Short mmCIF file of C-alpha atoms in Angstrom, two decimals:
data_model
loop_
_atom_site.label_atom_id
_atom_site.label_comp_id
_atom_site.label_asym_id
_atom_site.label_seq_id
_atom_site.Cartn_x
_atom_site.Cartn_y
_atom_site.Cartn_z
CA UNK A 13 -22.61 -9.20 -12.26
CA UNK A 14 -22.43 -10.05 -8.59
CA UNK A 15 -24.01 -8.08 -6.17
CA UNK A 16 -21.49 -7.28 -3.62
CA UNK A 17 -17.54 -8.23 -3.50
CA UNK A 18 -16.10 -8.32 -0.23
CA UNK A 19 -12.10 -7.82 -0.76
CA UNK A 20 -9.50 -8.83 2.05
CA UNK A 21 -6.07 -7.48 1.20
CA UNK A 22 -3.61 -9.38 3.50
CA UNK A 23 -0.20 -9.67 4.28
CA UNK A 24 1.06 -12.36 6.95
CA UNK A 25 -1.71 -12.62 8.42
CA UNK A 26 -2.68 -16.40 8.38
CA UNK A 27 -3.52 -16.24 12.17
CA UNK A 28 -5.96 -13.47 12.20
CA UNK A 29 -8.02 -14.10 8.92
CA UNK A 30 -10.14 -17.23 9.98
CA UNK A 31 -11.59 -14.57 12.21
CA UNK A 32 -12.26 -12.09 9.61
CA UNK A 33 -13.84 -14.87 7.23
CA UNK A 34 -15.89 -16.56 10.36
CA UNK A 35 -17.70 -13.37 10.73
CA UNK A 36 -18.51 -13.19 6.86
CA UNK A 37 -19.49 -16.71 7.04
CA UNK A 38 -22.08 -16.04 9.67
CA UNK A 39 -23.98 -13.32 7.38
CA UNK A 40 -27.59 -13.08 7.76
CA UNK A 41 -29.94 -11.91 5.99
CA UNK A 42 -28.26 -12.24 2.39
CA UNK A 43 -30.30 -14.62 0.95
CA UNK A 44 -31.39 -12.76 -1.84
CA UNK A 45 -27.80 -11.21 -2.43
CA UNK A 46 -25.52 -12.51 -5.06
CA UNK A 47 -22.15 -11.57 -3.22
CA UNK A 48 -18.76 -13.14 -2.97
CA UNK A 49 -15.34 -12.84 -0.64
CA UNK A 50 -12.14 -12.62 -2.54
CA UNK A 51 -8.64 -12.88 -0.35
CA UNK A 52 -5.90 -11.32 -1.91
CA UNK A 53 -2.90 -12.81 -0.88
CA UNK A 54 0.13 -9.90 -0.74
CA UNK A 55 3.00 -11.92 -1.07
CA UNK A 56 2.45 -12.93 1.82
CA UNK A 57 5.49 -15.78 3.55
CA UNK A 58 3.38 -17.24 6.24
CA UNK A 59 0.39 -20.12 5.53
CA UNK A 60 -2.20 -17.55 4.61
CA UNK A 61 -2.57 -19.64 0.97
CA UNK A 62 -2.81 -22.69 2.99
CA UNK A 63 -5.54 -21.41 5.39
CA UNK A 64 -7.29 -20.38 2.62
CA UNK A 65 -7.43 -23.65 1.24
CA UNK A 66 -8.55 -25.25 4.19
CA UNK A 67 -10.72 -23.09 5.22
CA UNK A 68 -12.13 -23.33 0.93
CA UNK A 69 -12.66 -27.50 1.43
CA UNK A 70 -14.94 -26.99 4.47
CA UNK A 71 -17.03 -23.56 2.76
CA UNK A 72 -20.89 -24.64 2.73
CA UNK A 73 -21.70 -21.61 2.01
CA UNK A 74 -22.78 -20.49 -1.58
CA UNK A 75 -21.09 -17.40 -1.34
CA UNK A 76 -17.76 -18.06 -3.41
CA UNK A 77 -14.90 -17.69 -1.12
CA UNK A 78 -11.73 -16.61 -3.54
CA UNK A 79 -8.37 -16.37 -3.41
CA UNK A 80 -5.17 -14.60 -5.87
CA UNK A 81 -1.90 -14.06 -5.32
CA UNK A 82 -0.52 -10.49 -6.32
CA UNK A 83 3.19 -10.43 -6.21
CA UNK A 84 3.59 -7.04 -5.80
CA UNK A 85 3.53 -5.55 -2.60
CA UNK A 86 1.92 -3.03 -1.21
CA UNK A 87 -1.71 -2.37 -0.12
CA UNK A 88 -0.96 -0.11 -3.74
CA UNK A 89 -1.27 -2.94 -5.69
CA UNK A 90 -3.77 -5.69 -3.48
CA UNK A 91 -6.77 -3.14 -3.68
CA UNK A 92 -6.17 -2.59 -7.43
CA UNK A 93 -6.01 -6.30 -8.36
CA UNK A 94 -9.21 -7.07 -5.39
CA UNK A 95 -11.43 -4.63 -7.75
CA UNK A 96 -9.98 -6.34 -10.97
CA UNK A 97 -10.96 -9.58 -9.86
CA UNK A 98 -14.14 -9.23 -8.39
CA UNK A 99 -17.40 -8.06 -10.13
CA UNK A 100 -19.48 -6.58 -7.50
CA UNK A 101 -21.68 -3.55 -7.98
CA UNK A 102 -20.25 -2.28 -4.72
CA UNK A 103 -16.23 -3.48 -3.47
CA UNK A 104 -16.07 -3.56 0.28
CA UNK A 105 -12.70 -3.59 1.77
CA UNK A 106 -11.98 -5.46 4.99
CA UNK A 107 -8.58 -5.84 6.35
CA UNK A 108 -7.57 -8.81 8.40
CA UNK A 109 -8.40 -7.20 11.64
CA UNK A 110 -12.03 -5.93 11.28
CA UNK A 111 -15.02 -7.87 12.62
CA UNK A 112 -17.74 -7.10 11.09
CA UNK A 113 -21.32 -7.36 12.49
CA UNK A 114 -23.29 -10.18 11.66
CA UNK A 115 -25.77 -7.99 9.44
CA UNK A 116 -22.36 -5.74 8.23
CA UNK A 117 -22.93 -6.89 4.48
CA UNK A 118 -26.92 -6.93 3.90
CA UNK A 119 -26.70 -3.55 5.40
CA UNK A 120 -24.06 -2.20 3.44
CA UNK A 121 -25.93 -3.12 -0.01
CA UNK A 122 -29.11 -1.89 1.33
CA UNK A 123 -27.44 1.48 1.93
CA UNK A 124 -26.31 1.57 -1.71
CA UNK A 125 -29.08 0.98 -3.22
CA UNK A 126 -30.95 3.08 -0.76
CA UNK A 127 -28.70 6.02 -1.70
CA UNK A 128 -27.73 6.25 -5.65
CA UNK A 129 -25.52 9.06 -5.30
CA UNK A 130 -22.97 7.68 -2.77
CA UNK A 131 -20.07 6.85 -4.61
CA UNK A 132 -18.36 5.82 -1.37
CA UNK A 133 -19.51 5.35 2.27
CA UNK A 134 -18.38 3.80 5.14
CA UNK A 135 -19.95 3.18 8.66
CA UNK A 136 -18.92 2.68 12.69
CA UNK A 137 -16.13 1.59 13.35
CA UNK A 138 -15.76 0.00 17.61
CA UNK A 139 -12.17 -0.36 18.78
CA UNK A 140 -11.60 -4.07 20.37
CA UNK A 141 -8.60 -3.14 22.48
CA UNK A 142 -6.79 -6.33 23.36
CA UNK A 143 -4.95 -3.71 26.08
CA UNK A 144 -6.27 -1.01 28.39
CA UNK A 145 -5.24 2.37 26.42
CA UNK A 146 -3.86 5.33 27.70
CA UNK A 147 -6.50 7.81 29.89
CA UNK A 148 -7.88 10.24 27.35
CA UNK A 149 -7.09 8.14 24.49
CA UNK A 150 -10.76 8.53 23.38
CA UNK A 151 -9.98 12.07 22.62
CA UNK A 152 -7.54 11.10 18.91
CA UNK A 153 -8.58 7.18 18.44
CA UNK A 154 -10.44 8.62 15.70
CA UNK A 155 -7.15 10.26 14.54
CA UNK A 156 -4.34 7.67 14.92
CA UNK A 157 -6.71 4.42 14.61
CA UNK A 158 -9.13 5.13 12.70
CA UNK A 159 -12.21 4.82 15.02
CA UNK A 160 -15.62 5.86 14.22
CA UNK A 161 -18.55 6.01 16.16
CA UNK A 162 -20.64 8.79 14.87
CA UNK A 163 -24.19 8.30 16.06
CA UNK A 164 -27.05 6.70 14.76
CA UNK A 165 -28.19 9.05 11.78
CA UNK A 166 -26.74 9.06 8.37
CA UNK A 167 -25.25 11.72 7.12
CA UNK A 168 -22.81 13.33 4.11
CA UNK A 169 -19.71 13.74 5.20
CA UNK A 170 -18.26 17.53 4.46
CA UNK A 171 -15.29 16.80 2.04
CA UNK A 172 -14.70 20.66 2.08
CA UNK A 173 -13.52 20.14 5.91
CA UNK A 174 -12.08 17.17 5.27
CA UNK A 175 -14.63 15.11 7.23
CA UNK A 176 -14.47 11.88 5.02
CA UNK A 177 -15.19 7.96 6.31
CA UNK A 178 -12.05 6.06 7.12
CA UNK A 179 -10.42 3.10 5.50
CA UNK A 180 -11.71 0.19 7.55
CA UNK A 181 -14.82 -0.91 6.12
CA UNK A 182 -14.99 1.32 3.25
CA UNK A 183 -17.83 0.46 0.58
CA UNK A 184 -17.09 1.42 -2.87
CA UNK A 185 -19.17 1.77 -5.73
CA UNK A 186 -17.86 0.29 -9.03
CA UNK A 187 -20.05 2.61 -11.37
CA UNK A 188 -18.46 5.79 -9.37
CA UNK A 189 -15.19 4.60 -10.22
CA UNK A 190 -15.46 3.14 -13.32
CA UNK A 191 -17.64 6.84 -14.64
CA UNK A 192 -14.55 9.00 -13.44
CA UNK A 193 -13.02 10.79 -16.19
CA UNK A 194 -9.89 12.00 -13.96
CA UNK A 195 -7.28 9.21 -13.94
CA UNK A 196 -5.88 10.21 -10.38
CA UNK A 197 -9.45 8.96 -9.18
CA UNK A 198 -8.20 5.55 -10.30
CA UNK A 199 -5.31 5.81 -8.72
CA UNK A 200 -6.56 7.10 -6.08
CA UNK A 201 -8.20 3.42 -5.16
CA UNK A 202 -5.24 1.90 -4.89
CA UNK A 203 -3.33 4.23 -2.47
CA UNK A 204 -3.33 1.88 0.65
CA UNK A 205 -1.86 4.73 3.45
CA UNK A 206 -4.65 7.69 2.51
CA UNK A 207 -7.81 6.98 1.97
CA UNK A 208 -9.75 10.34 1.76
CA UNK A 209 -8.00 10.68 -1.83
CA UNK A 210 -10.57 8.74 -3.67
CA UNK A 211 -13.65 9.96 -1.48
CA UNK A 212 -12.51 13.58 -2.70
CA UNK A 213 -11.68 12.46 -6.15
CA UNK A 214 -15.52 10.87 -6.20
CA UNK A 215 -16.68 13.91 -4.91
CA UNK A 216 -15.01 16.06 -7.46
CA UNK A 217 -17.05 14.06 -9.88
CA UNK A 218 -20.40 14.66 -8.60
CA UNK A 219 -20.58 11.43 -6.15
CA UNK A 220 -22.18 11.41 -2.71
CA UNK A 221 -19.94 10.58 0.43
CA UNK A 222 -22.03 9.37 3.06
CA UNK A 223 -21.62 7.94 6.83
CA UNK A 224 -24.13 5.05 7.29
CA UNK A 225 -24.67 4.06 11.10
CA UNK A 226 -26.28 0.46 10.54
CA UNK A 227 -22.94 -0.76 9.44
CA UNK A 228 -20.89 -2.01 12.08
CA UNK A 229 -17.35 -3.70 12.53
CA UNK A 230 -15.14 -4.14 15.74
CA UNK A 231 -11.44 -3.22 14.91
CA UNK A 232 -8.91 -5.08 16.85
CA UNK A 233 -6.27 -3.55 18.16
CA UNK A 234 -3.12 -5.41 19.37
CA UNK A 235 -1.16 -3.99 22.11
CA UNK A 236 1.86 -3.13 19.86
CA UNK A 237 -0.36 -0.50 18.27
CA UNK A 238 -0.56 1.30 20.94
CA UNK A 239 3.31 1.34 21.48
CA UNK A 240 3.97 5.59 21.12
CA UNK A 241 6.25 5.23 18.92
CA UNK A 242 3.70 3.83 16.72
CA UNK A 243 0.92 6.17 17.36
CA UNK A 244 3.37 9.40 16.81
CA UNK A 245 4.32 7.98 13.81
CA UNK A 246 1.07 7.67 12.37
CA UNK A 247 0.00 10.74 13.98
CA UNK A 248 2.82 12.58 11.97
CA UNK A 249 2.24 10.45 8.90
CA UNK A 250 -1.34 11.68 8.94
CA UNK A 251 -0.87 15.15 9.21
CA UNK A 252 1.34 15.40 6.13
CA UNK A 253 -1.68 14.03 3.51
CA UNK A 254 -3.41 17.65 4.98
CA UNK A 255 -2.50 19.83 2.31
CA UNK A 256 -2.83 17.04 -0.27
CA UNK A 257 -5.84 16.04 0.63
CA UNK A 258 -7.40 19.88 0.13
CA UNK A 259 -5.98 21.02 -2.92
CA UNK A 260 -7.91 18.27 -4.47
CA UNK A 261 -10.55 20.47 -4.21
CA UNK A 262 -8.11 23.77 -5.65
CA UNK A 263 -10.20 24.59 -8.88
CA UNK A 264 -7.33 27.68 -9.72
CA UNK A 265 -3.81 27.81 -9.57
CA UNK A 266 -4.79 30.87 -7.23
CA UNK A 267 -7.05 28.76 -4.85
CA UNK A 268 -3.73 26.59 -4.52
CA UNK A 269 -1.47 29.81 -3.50
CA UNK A 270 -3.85 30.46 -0.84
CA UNK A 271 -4.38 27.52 0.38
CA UNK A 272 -0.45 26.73 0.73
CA UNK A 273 -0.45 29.38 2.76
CA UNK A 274 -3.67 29.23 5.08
CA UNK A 275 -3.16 25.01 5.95
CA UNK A 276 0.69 26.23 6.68
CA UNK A 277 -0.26 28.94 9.22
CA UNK A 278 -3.21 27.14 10.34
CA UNK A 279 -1.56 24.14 11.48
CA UNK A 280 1.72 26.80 13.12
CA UNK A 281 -1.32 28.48 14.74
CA UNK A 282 -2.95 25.46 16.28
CA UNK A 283 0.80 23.94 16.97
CA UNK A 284 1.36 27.60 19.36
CA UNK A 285 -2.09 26.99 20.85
CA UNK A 286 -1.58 23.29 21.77
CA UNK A 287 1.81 24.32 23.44
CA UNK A 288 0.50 27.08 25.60
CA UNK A 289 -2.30 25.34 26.44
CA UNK A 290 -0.70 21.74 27.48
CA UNK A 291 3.18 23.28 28.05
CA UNK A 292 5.11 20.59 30.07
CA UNK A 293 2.29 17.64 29.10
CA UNK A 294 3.15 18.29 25.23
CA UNK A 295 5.76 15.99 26.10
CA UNK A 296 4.54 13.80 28.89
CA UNK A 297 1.39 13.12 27.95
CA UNK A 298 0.63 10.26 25.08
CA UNK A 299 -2.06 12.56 24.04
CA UNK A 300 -1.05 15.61 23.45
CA UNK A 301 1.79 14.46 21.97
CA UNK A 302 -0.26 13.07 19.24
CA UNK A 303 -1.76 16.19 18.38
CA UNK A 304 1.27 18.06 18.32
CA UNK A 305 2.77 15.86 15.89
CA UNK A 306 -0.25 15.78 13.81
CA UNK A 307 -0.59 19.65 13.84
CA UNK A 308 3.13 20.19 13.22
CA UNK A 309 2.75 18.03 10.03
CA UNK A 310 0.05 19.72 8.80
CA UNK A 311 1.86 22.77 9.26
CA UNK A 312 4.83 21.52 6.88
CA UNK A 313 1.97 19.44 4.47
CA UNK A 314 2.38 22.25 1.37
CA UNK A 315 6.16 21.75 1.50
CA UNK A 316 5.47 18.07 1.90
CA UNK A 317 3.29 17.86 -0.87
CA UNK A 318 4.90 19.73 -3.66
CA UNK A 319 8.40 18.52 -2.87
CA UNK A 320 7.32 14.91 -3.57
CA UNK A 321 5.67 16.15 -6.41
CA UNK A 322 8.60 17.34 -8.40
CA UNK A 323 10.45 14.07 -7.04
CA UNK A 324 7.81 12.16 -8.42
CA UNK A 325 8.26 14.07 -11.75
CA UNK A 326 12.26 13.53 -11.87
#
């Protein structure tokens, strides 16, 4: 068994990857790691395969540098077949846009093996802005993109609160997943668009979720991203997983009743404050907008959440 897998789930993105895999190649410090890079081609209908190629007949590395081609679309399906083809201890997902560090991967296995119990962890994640964002911005990057920077102590994250690593970077370990004896943990890996699902479902099993600050990668962020249609989207998109995300955690049917009702009037509650607070600038402002959407969906969430439950049951 390897090591460490590296898996890049990718979509179009022929241009950005040789930037992705540059910084893998230029690892240090991995000498006596057995790891490996797989690229998992998402039907993709640019030259990714052909980049991959060339990029395969000039690898003097002996890390294997891999590559499949999964039909089926979706970020669903290209993390499911990434763990099915690699055979790392720990899976590390990368998308096409995140740079990691030079020492990203020999301090990433160190970490695991440093700490037995995480089942998941991820680490800080630096915005590379290819655009000058909007004043205040700092106040939801870590909302809307994803942005970490959480000082230079590790920690557990509180799953209780919801305080859970994000996506980009996140380190999985295959024993966690492969020990779960609830089958929505599984699925749970393969949910592209909300990742704190399997750091709860891993927690619900006993696993460690932890927040290690020697693990660095720069996520680049074109100027399109920070278009506000975009960001509200996301923003709103985000604040609908809320009540999903913590019934999870719901042992009883009545811990569920309560909780429909406390994230529902929570997030009206903190929609009421943000408005009296900001009033005109709710609108205006790129910021506050944000949050309003994001507390507004929250609000809704329960509704949300059991409404495409019985649709998914039809």
């Amino acid at each position: 068994m390897m090591d460490f897998s590296v898996v890049i789930p990718i979509y179009n993105g022929a241009k950005r990857l040789p930037g992705v895999l540059e910084k893998l190649r230029s690892q240090t410090g991995t000498e006596e790691i057995q790891w490996e890079i797989l690229v998992v081609d998402n039907n993709s209908s640019d030259e990714t395969a052909k980049v991959v190629r060339e990029l395969q007949s000039t690898w003097n590395l002996q890390v294997p540098l891999k590559y499949v081609f999964e039909r089926r679309q979706g970020l669903t399906f290209a993390r499911t077949r990434g763990i099915e083809e690699t055979e790392g201890q720990f899976v590390a997902f990368l998308d096409d846009d995140n740079l990691p560090n030079s020492d990203w991967v020999l301090q990433a296995y160190l970490f695991g093996n440093q700490y037995p119990k995480a089942g998941i962890y991820g680490g800080q994640i630096h915005a590379l802005y290819q655009t000058e964002p909007p004043e205040n911005f700092k106040r939801i990057e870590h909302l809307v993109l994803a942005i970490r920077e959480s000082g230079e102590q590790a920690f557990q994250f509180n799953p209780e609160l919801l305080q859970l690593p994000s996506g980009a970077g996140l380190v999985l370990r295959r024993k966690a997943l492969l020990e779960s004896s609830n089958p929505e943990c599984i699925a749970a890996v393969s949910r592209g668009d909300n990742d704190y699902e399997l750091s709860l479902y891993l927690y619900q099993n006993g696993w460690e979720i932890w927040y290690n600050p020697a693990m660095h990668l720069n996520h680049l962020i074109p100027p399109e991203r920070l278009e506000k249609s975009y960001l509200l989207s996301l923003a709103y998109r985000y604040g609908l997983y809320t009540f999903g995300c913590r019934v999870i955690l719901a042992k009883t049917w009545g811990q569920k009743f309560l909780l429909f009702f406390r994230v529902m009037f929570g997030g009206l509650k903190r929609v009421i404050l943000h408005f009296a607070k900001y009033k005109k600038q709710v609108q205006s402002d790129l910021v506050n907008a944000c949050e309003l959407n994001f507390f507004w969906a929250s609000a809704i969430s329960p509704i949300y959440y059991y409404i495409n439950k019985i649709s998914f049951q039809k």
